[in-house]
CSV table of C-alpha atoms in Angstrom, one decimal:
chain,number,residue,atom,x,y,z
A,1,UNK,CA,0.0,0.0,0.0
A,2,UNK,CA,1.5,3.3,-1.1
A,3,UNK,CA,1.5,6.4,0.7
A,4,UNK,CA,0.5,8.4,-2.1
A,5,UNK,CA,-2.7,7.2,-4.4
A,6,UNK,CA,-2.7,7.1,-7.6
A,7,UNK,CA,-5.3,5.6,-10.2
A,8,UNK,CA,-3.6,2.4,-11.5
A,9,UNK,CA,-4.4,3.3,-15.2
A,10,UNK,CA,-5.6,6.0,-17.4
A,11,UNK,CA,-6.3,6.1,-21.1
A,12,UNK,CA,-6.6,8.6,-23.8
A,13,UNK,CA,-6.4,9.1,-28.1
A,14,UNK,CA,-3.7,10.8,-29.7
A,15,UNK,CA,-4.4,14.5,-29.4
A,16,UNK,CA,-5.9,14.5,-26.4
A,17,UNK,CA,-5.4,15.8,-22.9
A,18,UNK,CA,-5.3,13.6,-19.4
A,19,UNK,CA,-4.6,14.3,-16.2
A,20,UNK,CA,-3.0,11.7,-13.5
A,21,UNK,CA,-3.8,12.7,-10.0
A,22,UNK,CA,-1.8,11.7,-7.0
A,23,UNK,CA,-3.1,12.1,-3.5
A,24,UNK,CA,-1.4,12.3,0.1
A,25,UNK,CA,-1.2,13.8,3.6
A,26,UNK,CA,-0.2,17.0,5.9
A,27,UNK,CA,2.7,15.3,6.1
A,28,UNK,CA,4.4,15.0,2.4
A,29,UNK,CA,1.8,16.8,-0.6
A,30,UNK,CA,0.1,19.1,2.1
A,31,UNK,CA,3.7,20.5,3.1
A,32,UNK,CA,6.4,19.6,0.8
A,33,UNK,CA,6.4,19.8,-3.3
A,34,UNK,CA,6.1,17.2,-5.6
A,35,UNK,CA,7.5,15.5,-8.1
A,36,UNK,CA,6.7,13.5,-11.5
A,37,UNK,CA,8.4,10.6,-12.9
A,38,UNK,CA,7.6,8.5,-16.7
A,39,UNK,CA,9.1,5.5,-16.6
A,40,UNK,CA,9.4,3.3,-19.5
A,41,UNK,CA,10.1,-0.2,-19.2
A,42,UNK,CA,13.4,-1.3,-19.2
A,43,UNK,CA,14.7,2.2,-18.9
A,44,UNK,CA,15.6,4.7,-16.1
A,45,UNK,CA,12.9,6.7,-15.0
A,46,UNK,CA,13.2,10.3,-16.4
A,47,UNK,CA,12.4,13.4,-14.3
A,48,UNK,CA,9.4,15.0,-15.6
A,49,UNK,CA,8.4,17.6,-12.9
A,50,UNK,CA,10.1,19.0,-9.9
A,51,UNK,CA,8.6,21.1,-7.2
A,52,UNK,CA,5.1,20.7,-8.5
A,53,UNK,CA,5.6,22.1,-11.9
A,54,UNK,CA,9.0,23.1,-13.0
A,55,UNK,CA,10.1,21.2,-15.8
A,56,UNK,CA,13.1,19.9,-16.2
A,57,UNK,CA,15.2,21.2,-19.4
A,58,UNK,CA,14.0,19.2,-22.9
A,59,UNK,CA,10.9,18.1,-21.2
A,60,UNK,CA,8.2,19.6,-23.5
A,61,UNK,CA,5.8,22.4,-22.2
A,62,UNK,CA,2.7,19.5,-23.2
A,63,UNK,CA,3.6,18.1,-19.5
A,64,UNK,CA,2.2,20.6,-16.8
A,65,UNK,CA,1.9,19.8,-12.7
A,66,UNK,CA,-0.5,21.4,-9.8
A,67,UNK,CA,-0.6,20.8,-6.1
A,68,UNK,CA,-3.6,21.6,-4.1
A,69,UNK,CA,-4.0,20.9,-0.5
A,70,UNK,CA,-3.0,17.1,-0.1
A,71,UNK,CA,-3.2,16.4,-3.9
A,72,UNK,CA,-1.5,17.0,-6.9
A,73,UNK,CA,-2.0,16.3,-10.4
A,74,UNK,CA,-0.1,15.9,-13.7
A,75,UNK,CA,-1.9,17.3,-16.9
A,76,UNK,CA,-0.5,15.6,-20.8
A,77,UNK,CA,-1.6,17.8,-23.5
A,78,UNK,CA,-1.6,16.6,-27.4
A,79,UNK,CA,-1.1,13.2,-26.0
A,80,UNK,CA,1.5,11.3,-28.1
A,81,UNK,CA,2.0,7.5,-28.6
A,82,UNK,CA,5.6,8.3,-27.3
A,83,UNK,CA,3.7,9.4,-23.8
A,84,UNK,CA,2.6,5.8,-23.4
A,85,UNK,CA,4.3,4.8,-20.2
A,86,UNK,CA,4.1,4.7,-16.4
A,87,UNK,CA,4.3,7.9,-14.2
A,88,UNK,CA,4.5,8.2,-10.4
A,89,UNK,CA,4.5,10.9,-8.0
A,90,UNK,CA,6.9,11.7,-5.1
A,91,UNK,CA,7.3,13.5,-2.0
A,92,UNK,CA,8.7,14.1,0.7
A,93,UNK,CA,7.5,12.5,3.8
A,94,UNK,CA,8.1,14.4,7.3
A,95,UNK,CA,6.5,12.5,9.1
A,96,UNK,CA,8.5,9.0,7.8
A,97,UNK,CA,11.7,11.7,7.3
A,98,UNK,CA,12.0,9.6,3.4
A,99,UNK,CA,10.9,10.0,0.2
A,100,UNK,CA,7.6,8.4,-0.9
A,101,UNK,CA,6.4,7.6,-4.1
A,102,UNK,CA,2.8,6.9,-5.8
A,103,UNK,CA,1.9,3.5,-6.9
A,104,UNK,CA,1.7,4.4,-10.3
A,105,UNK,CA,-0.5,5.2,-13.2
A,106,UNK,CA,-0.2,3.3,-16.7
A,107,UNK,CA,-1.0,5.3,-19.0
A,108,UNK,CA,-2.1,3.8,-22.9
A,109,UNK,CA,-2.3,6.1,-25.3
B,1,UNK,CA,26.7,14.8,-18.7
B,2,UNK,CA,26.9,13.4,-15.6
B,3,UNK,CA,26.2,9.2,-15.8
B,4,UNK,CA,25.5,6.8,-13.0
B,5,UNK,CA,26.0,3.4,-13.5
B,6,UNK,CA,25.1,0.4,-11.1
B,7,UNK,CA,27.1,-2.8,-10.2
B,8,UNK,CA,27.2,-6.0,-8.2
B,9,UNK,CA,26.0,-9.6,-8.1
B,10,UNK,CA,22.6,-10.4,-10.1
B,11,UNK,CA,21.9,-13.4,-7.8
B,12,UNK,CA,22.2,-13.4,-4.5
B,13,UNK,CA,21.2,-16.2,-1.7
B,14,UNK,CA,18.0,-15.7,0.5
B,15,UNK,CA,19.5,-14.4,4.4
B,16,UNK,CA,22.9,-13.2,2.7
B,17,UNK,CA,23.8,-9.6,2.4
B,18,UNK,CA,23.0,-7.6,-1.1
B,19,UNK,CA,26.0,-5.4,-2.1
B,20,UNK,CA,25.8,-2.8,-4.9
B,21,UNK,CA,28.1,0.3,-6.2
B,22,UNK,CA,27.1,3.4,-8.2
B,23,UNK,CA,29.8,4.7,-9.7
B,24,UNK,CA,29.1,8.5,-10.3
B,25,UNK,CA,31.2,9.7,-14.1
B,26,UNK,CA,32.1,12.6,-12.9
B,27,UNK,CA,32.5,16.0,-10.7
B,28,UNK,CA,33.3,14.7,-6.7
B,29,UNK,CA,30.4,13.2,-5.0
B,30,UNK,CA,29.7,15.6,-2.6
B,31,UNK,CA,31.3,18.6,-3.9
B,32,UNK,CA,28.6,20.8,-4.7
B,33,UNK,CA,26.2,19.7,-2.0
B,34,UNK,CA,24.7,16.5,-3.6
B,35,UNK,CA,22.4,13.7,-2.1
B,36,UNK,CA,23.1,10.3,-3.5
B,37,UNK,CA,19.6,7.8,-3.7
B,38,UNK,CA,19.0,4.3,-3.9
B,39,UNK,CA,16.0,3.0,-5.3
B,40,UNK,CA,14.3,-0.4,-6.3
B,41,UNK,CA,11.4,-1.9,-8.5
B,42,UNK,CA,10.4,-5.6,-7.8
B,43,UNK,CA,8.7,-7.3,-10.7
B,44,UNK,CA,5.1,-6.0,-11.5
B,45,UNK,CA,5.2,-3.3,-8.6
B,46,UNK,CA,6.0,0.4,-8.2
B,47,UNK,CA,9.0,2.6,-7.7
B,48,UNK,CA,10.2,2.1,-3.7
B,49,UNK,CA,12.7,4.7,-2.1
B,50,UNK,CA,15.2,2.8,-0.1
B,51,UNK,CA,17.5,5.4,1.3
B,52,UNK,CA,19.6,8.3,0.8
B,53,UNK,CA,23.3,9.3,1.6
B,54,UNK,CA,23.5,13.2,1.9
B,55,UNK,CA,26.8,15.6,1.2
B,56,UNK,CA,27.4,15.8,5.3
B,57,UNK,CA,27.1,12.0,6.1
B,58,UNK,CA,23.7,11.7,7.4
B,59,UNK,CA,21.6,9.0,5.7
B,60,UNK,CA,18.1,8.3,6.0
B,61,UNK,CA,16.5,5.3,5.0
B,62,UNK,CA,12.7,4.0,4.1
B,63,UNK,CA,11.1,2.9,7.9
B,64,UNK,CA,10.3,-0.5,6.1
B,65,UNK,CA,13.7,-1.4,5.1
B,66,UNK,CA,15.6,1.0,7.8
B,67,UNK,CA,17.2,-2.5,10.5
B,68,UNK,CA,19.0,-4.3,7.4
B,69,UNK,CA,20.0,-1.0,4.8
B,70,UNK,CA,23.5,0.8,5.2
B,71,UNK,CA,24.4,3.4,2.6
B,72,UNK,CA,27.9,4.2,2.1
B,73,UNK,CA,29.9,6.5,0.3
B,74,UNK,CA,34.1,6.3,-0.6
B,75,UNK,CA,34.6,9.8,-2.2
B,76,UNK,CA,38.2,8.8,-3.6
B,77,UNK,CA,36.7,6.5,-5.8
B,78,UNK,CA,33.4,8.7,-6.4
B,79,UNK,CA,31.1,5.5,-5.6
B,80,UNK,CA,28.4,5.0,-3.2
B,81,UNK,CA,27.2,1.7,-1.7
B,82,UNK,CA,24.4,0.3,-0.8
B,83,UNK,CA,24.1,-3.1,1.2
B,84,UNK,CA,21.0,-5.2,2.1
B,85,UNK,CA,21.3,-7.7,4.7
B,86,UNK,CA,19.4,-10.7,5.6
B,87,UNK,CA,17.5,-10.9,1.9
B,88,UNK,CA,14.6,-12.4,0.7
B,89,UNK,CA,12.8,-13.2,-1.9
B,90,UNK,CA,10.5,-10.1,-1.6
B,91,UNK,CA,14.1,-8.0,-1.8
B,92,UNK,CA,14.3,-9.3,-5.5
B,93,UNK,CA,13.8,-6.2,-7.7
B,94,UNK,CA,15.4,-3.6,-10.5
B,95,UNK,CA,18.2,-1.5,-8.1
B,96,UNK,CA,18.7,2.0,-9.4
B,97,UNK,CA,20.9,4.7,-7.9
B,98,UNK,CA,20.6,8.4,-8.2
B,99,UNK,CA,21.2,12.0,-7.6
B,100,UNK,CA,19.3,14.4,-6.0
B,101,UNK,CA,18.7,18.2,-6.7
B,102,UNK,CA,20.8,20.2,-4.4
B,103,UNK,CA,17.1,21.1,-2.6
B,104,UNK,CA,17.3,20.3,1.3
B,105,UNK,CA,14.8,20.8,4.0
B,106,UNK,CA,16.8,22.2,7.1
B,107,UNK,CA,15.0,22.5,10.7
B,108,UNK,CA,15.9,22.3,14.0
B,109,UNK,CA,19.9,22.0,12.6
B,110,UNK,CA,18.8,19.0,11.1
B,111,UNK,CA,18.9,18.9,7.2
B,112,UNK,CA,16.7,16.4,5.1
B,113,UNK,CA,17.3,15.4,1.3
B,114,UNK,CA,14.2,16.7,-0.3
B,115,UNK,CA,15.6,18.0,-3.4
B,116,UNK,CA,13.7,15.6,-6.6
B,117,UNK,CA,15.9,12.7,-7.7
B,118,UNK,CA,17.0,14.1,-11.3
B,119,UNK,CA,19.5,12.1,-12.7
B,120,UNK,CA,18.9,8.1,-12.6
B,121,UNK,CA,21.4,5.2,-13.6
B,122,UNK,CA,20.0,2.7,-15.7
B,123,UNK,CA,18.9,-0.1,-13.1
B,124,UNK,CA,20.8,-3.3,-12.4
B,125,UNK,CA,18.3,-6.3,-12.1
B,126,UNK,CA,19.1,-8.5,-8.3
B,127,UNK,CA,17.6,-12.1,-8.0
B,128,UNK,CA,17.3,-13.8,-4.6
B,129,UNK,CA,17.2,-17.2,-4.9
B,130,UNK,CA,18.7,-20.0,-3.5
């Protein structure tokens, strides 16, 4: 059981625009910003959002975050068949003093 | 561009100790105020933190793993380690390493790692199994 939920899966058609929501506590979203991961199989995760929605260089302006309260959500824009991955969330936890991470949310495109 | 890169054994027994390096390409480890991560992905499940070294020393590890994780670092060879002990099968699982941003949360004199983990090494897959 993760500390931050996520919906296991999400779909959408090329063109379109999803959102992946992620939701916690006081004690990690409600006080400390998050971050968004893609992770393709067999490869290293990739950074796709830091504190909440600050994207990393050569991440493309289609991939936009929000945190509100104890959740947080990552919006895809002109979804791609590229996009097709899994993303998670992350925070910081002060209350476990560790990072914590979403279960995950497929997303098929 | 900095590269991290995992090693060790990709079997390892059930109650033994799991030993693995990332070796960090370049710049010195904690030189400009770095946090080093380890973290793991057992089949079919989600990303897990397991614990972090930071520039001064400290580490903190995930509460679920905390009694059998030390994280190590040896700054002349630009490596950090991270050891396992008494594995199981449940520890079997994709083991990456990785930097975080320089970002820290400091209160009470006591600083925490909670700058995002930005750059990843590509994972090195551990079995345990007898």
């Amino acid at each position: 059981q993760s500390v931050l939920t996520q919906s296991p899966s999400v779909s959408g058609t090329p063109g379109e625009r999803v959102t992946i929501s992620c939701s916690g506590s006081g004690s990690n979203i409600g006080s400390k910003s998050v971050t968004w991961y893609q992770h393709v199989a067999g490869k290293a995760p990739k950074l796709l959002l830091y504190s909440n929605n600050q994207r990393p260089s050569g991440v493309p302006d289609r991939f936009s975050g929000s945190r509100s309260g104890t959740s947080a959500s990552l919006a895809i824009t002109g979804l791609q068949s590229e996009d097709e991955a899994d993303y998670y969330c992350a925070t910081w936890d002060d209350s476990l003093n560790g990072w914590v991470f979403g279960g995950g949310s497929k997303l098929t495109v | 561009q900095l590269q991290l890169q995992e090693s060790g054994p990709g079997l390892v027994k059930p109650s033994e100790t799991l030993s693995l390096t990332c070796s960090v390409s370049s710049g010195s480890l904690f030189s400009t105020s770095y946090s080093w991560g380890w973290i793991r992905q057992p089949p079919g499940k989600g990303l897990e933190w397991i614990g972090t070294i930071m520039y001064s020393g400290s580490t903190y590890y995930n509460p679920s793993l905390k009694s059998g994780v030390t994280i190590s670092a040896d700054t002349s060879k630009n490596q950090f380690s991270l050891n396992l002990s008494s594995v199981t099968a449940a520890d079997t699982a994709v083991y990456y390493c990785a930097r975080h941003m320089p970002q820290r949360y400091c209160s009470g004199g006591t600083c925490y790692p909670t700058g995002s983990l930005d750059i990843w090494g590509q994972g090195t897959k551990v079995i345990v199994s007898s």
